[in-house]
CSV table of C-alpha atoms and ligand atoms in Angstrom, one decimal:
chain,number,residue,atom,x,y,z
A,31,UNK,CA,-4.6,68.6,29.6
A,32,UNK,CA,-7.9,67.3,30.1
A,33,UNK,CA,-8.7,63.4,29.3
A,34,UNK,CA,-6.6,61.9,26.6
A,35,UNK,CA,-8.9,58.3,26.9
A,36,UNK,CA,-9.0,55.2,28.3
A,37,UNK,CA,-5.4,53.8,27.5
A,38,UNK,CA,-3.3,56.6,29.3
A,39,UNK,CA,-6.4,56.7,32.3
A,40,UNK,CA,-5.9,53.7,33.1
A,41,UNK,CA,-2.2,52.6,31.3
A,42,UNK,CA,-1.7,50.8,34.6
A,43,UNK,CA,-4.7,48.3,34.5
A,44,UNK,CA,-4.0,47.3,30.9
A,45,UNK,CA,-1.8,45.1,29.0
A,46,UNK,CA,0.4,48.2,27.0
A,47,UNK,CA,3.7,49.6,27.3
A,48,UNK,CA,5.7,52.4,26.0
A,49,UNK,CA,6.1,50.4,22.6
A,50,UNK,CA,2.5,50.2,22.5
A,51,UNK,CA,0.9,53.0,19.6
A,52,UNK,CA,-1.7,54.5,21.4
A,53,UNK,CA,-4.4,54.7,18.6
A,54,UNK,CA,-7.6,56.9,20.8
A,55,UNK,CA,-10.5,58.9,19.4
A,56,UNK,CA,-10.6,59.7,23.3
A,57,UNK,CA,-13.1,57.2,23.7
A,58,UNK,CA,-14.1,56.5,27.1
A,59,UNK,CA,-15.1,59.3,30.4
A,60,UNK,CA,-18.7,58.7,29.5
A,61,UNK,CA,-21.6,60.3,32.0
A,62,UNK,CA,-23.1,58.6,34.8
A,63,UNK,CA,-26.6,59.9,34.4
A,64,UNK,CA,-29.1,59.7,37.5
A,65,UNK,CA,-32.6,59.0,36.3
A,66,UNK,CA,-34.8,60.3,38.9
A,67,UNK,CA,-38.4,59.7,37.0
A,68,UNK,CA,-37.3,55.6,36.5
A,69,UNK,CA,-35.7,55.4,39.9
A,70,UNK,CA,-39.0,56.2,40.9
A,71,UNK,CA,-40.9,53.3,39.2
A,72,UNK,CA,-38.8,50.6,41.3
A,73,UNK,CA,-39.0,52.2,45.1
A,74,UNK,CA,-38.5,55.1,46.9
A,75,UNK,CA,-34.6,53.8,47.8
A,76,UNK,CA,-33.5,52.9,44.7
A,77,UNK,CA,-30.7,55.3,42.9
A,78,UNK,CA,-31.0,54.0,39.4
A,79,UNK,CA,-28.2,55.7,37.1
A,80,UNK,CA,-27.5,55.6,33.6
A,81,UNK,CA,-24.0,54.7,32.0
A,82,UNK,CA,-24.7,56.4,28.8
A,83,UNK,CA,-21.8,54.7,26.8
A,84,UNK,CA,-23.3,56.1,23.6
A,85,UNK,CA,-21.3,59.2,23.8
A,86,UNK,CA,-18.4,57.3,22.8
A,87,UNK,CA,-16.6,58.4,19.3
A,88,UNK,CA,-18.7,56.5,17.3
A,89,UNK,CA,-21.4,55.9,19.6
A,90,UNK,CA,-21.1,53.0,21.3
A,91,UNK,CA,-19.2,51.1,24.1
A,92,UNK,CA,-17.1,48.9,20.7
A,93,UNK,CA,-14.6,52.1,21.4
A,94,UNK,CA,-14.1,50.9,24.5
A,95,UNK,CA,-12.5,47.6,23.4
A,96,UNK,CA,-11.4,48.7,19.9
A,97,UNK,CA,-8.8,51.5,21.1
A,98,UNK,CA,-7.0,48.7,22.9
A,99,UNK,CA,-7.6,46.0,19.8
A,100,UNK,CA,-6.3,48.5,17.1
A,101,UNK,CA,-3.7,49.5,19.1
A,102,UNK,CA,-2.3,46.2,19.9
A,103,UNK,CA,-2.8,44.8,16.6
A,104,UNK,CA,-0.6,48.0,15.2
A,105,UNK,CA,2.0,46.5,18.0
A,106,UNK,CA,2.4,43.4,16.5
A,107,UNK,CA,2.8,44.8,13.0
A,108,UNK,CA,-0.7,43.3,11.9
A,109,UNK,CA,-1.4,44.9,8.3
A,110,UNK,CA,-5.5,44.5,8.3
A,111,UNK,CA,-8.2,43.4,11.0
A,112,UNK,CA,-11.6,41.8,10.3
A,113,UNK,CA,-14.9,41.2,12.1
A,114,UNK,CA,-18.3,40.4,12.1
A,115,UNK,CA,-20.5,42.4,13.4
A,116,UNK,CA,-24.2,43.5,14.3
A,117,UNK,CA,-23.3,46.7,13.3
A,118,UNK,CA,-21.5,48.9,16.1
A,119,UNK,CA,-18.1,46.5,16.4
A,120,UNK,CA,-18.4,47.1,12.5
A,121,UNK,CA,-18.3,51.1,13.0
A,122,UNK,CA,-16.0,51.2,15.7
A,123,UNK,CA,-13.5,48.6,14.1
A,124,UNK,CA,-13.7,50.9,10.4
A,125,UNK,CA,-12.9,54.3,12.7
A,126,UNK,CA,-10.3,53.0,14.8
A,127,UNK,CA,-8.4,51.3,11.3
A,128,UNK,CA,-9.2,54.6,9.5
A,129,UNK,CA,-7.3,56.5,12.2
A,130,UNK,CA,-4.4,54.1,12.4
A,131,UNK,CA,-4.4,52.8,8.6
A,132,UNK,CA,-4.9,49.4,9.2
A,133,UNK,CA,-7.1,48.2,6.4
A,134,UNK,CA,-10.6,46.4,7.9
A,135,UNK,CA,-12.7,43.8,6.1
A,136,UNK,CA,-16.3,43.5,8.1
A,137,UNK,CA,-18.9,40.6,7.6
A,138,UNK,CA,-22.6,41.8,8.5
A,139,UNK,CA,-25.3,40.0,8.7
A,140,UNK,CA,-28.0,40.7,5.2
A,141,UNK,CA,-30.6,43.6,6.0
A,142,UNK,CA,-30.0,43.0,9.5
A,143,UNK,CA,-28.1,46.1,10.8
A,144,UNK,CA,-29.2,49.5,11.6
A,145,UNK,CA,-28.6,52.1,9.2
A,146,UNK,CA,-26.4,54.4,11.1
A,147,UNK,CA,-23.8,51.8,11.5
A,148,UNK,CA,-23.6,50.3,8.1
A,149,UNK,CA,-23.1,54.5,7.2
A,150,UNK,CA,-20.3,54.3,9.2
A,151,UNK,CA,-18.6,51.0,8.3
A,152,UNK,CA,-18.8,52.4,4.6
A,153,UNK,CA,-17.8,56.0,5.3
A,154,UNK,CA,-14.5,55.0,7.1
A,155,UNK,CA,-13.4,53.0,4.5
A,156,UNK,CA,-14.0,49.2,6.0
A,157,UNK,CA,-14.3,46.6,2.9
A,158,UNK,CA,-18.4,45.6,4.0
A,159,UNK,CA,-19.5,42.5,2.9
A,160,UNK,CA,-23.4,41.4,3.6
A,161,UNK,CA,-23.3,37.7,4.2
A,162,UNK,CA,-26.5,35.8,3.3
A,163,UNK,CA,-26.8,34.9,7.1
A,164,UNK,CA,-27.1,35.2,10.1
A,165,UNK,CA,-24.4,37.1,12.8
A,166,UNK,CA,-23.3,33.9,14.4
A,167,UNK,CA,-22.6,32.4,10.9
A,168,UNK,CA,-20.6,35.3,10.2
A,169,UNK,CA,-18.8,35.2,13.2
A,170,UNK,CA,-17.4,31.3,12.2
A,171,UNK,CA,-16.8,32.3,8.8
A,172,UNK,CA,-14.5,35.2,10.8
A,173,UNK,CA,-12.8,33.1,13.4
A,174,UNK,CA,-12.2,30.7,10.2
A,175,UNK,CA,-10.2,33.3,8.4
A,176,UNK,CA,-8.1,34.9,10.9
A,177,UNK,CA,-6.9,31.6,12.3
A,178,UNK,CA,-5.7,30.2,8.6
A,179,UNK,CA,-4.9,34.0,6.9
A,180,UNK,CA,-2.7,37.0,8.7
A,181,UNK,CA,-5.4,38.8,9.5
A,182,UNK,CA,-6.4,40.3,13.1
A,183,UNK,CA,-9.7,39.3,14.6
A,184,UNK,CA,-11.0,42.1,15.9
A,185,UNK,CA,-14.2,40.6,17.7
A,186,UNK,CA,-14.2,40.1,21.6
A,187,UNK,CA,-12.8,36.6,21.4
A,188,UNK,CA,-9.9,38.6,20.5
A,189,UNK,CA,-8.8,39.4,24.6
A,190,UNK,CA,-7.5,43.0,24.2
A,191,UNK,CA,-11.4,44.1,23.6
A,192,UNK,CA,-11.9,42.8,26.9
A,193,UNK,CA,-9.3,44.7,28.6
A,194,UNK,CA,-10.4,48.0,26.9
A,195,UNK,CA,-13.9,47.7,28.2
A,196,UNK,CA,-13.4,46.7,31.5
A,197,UNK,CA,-12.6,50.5,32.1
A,198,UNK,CA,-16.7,51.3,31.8
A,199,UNK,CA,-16.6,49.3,35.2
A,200,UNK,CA,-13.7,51.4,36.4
A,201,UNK,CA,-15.2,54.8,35.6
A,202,UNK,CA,-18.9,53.6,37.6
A,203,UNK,CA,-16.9,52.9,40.2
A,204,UNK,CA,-14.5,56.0,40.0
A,205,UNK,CA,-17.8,58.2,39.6
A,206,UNK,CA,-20.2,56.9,42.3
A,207,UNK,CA,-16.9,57.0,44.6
A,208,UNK,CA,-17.7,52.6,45.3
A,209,UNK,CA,-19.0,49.6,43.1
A,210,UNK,CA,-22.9,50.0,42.6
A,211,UNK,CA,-25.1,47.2,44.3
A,212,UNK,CA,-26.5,46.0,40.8
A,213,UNK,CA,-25.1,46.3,37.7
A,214,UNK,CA,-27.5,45.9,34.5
A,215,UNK,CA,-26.7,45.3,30.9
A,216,UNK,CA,-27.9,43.8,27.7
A,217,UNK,CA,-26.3,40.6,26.8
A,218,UNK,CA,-25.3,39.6,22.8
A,219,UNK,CA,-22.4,38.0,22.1
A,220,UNK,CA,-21.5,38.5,25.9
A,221,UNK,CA,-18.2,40.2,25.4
A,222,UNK,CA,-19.4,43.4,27.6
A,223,UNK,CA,-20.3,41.6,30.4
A,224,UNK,CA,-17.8,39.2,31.1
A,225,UNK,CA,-15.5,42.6,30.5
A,226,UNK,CA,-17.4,44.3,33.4
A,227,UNK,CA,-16.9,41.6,35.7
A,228,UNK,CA,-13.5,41.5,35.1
A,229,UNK,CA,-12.8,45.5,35.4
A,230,UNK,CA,-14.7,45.2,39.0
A,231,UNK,CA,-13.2,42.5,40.2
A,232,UNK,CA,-9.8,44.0,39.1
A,233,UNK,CA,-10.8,47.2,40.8
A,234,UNK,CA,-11.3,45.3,44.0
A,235,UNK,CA,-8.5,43.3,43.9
A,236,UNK,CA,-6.5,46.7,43.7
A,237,UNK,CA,-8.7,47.7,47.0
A,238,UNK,CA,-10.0,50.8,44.9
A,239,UNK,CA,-13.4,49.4,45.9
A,240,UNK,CA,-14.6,46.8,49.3
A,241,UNK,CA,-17.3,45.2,47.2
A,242,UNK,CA,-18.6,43.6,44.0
A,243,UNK,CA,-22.0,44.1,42.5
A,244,UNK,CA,-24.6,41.8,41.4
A,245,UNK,CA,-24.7,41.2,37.7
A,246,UNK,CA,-27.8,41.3,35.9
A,247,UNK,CA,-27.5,40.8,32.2
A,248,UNK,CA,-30.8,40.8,29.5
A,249,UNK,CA,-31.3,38.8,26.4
A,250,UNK,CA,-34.1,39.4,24.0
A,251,UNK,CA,-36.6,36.8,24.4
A,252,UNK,CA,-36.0,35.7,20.9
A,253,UNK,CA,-32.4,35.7,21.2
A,254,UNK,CA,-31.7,34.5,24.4
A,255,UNK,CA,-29.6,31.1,24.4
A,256,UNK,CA,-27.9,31.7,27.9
A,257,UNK,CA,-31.3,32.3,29.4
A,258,UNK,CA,-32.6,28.8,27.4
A,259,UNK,CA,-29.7,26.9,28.0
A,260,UNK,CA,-29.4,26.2,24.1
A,261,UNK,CA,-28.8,27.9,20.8
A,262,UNK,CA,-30.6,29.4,19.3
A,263,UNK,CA,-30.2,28.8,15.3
A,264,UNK,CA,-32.9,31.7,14.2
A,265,UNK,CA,-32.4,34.4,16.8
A,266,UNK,CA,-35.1,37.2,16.6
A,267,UNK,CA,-35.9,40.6,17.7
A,268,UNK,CA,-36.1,44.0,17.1
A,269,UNK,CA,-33.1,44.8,19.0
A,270,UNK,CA,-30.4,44.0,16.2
A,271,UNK,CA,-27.6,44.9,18.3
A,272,UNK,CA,-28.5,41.7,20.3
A,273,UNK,CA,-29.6,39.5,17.6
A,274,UNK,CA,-27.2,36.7,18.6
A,275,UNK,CA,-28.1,32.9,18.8
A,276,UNK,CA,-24.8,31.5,19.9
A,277,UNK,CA,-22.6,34.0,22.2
A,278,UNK,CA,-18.8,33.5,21.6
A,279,UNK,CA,-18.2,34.5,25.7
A,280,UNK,CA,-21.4,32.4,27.0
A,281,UNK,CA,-19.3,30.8,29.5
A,282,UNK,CA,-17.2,34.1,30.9
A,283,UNK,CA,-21.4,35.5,31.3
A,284,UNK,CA,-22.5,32.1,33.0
A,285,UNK,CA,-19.3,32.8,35.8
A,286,UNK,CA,-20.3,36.6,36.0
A,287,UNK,CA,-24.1,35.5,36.8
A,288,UNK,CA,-23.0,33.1,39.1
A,289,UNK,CA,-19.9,34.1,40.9
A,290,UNK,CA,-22.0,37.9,41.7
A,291,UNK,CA,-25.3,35.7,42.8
A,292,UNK,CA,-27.1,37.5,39.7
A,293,UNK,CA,-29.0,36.7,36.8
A,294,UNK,CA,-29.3,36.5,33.1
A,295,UNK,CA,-32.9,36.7,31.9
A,296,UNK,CA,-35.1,37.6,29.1
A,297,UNK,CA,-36.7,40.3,27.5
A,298,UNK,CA,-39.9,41.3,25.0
A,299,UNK,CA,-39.2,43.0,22.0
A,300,UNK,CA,-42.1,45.1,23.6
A,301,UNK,CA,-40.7,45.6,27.1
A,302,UNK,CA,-37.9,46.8,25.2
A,303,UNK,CA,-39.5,49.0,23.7
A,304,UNK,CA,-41.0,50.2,26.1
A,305,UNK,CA,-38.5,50.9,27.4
A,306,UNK,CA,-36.5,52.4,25.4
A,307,UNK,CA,-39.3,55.3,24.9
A,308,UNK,CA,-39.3,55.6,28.9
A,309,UNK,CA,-35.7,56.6,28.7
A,310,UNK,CA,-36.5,59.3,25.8
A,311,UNK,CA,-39.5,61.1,27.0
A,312,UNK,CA,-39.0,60.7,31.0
A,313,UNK,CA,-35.0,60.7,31.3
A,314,UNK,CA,-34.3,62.8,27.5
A,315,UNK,CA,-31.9,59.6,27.0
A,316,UNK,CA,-32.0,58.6,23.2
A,317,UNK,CA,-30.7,54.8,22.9
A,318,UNK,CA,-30.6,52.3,20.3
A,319,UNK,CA,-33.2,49.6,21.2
A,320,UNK,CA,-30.9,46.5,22.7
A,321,UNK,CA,-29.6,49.7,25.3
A,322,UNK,CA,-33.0,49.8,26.2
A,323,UNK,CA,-33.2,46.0,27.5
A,324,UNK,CA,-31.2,46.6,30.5
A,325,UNK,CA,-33.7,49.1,32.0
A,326,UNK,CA,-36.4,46.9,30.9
A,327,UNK,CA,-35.0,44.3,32.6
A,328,UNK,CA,-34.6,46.0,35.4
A,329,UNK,CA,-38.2,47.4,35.5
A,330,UNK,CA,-39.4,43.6,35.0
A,331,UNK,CA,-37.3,42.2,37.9
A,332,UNK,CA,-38.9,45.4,40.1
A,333,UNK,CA,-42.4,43.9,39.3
A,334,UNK,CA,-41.5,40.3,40.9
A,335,UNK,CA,-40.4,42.2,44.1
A,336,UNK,CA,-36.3,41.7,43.2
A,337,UNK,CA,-35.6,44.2,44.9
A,338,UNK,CA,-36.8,44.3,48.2
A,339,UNK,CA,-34.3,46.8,49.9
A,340,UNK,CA,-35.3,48.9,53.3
A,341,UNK,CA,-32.1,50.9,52.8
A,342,UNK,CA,-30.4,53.3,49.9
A,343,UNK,CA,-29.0,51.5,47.1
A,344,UNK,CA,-27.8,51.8,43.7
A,345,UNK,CA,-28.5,50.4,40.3
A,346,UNK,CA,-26.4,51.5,37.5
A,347,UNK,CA,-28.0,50.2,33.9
A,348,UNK,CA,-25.3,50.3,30.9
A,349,UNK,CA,-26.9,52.0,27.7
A,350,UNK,CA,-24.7,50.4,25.2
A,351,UNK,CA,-24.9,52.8,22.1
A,352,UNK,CA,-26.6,55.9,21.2
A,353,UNK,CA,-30.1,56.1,19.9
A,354,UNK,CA,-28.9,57.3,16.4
A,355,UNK,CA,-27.5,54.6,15.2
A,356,UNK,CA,-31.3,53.4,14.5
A,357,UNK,CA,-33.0,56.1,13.7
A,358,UNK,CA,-35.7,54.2,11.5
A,359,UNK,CA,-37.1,52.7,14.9
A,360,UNK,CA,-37.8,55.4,16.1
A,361,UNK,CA,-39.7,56.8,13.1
A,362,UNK,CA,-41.6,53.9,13.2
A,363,UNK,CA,-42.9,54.0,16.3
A,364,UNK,CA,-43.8,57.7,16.9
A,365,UNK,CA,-46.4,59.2,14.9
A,366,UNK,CA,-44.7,61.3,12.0
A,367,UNK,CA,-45.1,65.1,12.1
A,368,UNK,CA,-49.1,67.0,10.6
A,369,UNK,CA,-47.7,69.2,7.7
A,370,UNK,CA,-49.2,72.6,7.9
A,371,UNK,CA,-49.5,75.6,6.0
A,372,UNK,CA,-46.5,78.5,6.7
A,373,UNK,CA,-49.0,80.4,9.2
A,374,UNK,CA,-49.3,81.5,12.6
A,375,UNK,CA,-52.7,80.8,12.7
A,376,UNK,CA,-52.0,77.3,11.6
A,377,UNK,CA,-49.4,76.9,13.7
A,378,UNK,CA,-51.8,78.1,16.7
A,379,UNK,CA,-54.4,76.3,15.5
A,380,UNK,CA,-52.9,72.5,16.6
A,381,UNK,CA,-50.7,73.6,19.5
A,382,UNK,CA,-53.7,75.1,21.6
A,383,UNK,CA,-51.6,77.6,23.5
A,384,UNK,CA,-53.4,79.3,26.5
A,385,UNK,CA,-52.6,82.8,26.9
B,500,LIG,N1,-25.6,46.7,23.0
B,500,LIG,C1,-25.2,47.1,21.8
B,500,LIG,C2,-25.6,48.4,21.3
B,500,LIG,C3,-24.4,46.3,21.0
B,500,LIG,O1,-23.9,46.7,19.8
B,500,LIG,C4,-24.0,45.0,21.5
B,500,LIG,C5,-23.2,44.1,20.7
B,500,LIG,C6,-24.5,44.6,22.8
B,500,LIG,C7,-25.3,45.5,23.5
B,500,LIG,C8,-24.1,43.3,23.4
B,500,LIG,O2,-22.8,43.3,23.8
B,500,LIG,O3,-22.1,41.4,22.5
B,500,LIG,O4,-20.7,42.3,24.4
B,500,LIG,O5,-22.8,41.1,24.8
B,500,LIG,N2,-22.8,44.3,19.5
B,500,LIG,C9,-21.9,43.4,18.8
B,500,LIG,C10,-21.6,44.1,17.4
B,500,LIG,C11,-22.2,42.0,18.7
B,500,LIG,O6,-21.3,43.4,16.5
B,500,LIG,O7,-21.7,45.3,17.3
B,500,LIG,P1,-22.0,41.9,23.9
């Protein structure tokens, strides 16, 4: 009957039973993209795919981790959920309550979220409120709340996010048939990765595959306090996603870096963005901007000779949400269409066909 999402995939991996109200946009089953023109760029044996997580329900991994939050907190007869958010948990969270009828209460940080998510926390019905600060400020005020008031946190402290988006790491390994040598992914509050660890690790503990991969997680340079070693008060970059100065799972990250021999490293707003137009106009991949960082991390490592392999391997970067949550970056950095008059000769006139 075709894929019913992530919960009855992989029911045996997660912490629900038959009590458990299985609240699913069918999130999850996501494609594993080869990128032949960036595979390329690094050497002629590297097999660099894409995990293109923004063709979730509502466009980002967050599903991932919110089917499994929503569901559990309709277990244990919670009445509302809150977060704070950078935008996507905020979307996610407002769909998944919608669908269940759990009331949700979102803090975002002011003027700092992309508009297609603060569309969709208002269109589900969350209760937005625009703190005057910052996303890490938000997220106290949060964890402040739901520990004195009976209200679910809904953020990735809360553990059943985890669980839910360990599966990305299942389905990599389900599609390429073994874990991938290196896995790549941006790095905020560091929820995702310390997930992805765990959902390998699982998967190998269960022999479903012989070997772990090497973890390489990317910060933005102005956001990067587990690359610094220290918080970062005013986090800043383009990449709002990832606009996060204290991460609430920087230790889980630090273990996933270390236990897989990888790294956590930085990013420029402008290798971002460069990179994140390399996976539009070479790939036809359309991410939001903190995607992008795990390609251009990936692209910056190839530079310093990371990876010097004689032999076939496989890189699989994790493009976090879909490149419509922020549109107005995009506008922004492409030149804006000529307007013209309604003629063919017009027309012909600035597209220079040859005939
Ligand atoms: N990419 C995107 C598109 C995100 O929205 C986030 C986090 C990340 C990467 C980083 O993942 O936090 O698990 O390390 N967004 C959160 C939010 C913080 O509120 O939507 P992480």
């Amino acid at each position: 009957m075709g894929w019913k999402g992530l919960i009855e995939e992989y029911r045996k991996f997660l912490p629900v039973d038959q009590n458990t109200p299985v609240i699913t946009l069918n999130e999850g089953n996501t494609p594993l993209i080869f990128a032949p023109k960036i595979s390329a760029l690094i050497n002629e044996n590297v097999n660099l795919f894409l995990k293109y997580e923004g063709l979730n329900p509502t466009g980002s991994f967050k599903d991932r981790g919110m089917t499994m939050a929503i569901s559990k907190a309709k277990q244990n007869g919670a009445k509302a959920v809150m977060c704070a958010s950078t935008g996507n948990t905020s979307a996610s969270a407002a769909a998944y309550s919608a669908r269940s009828g759990l009331k949700c209460i979102v803090l975002i940080p002011k003027g700092a979220i992309a508009l297609g998510k603060l569309a969709q926390a208002l269109i589900h019905g969350a209760e937005v409120l625009a703190i005057d600060g910052n996303f890490d400020q938000a997220l106290e005020l949060v964890k402040e709340i739901t520990d004195n008031y009976p209200v679910t946190l809904v953020n990735s402290l809360n553990p059943f996010r985890i669980e839910g988006q360990k599966t990305a790491a299942f389905e990599v390994c389900d599609s390429l048939g073994k874990a991938p040598d290196y896995l790549a992914i941006p790095v905020g509050n560091a929820g995702n990765i310390t997930a992805y660890w765990k959902g390998f690790n699982e998967y190998k503990q269960n022999n479903k595959i012989s070997n772990l991969p090497v973890m390489l997680g990317f910060q933005a340079a102005g956001s990067a306090p587990i690359v610094n070693k220290a918080i970062v008060t005013d986090p800043k970059t383009i990449a709002t996603a990832i606009k996060i100065g204290n991460p609430a799972s920087w230790k889980s990250a630090e273990t996933a870096r270390d236990d897989s021999q990888g790294l956590i490293e930085a990013v420029t707003d402008d290798e971002i963005l460069a990179a994140y137009q390399l996976l539009a106009q070479t790939e036809g991949v359309f991410v939001e901007p903190a995607s992008a960082a795990s390609v251009a991390g990936i692209l910056k490592l190839a530079k310093t000779g990371y990876f010097k392999n004689n032999t076939p391997i496989n890189i699989v970067c994790v493009l976090t949400g879909h490149g419509l949550k922020d549109p107005d970056r995009a506008i922004a950095i492409i030149k804006q269409p000529e307007v013209i008059s309604p003629t063919v000769a017009a027309v012909l006139e600035k597209i220079k066909l040859d005939k």
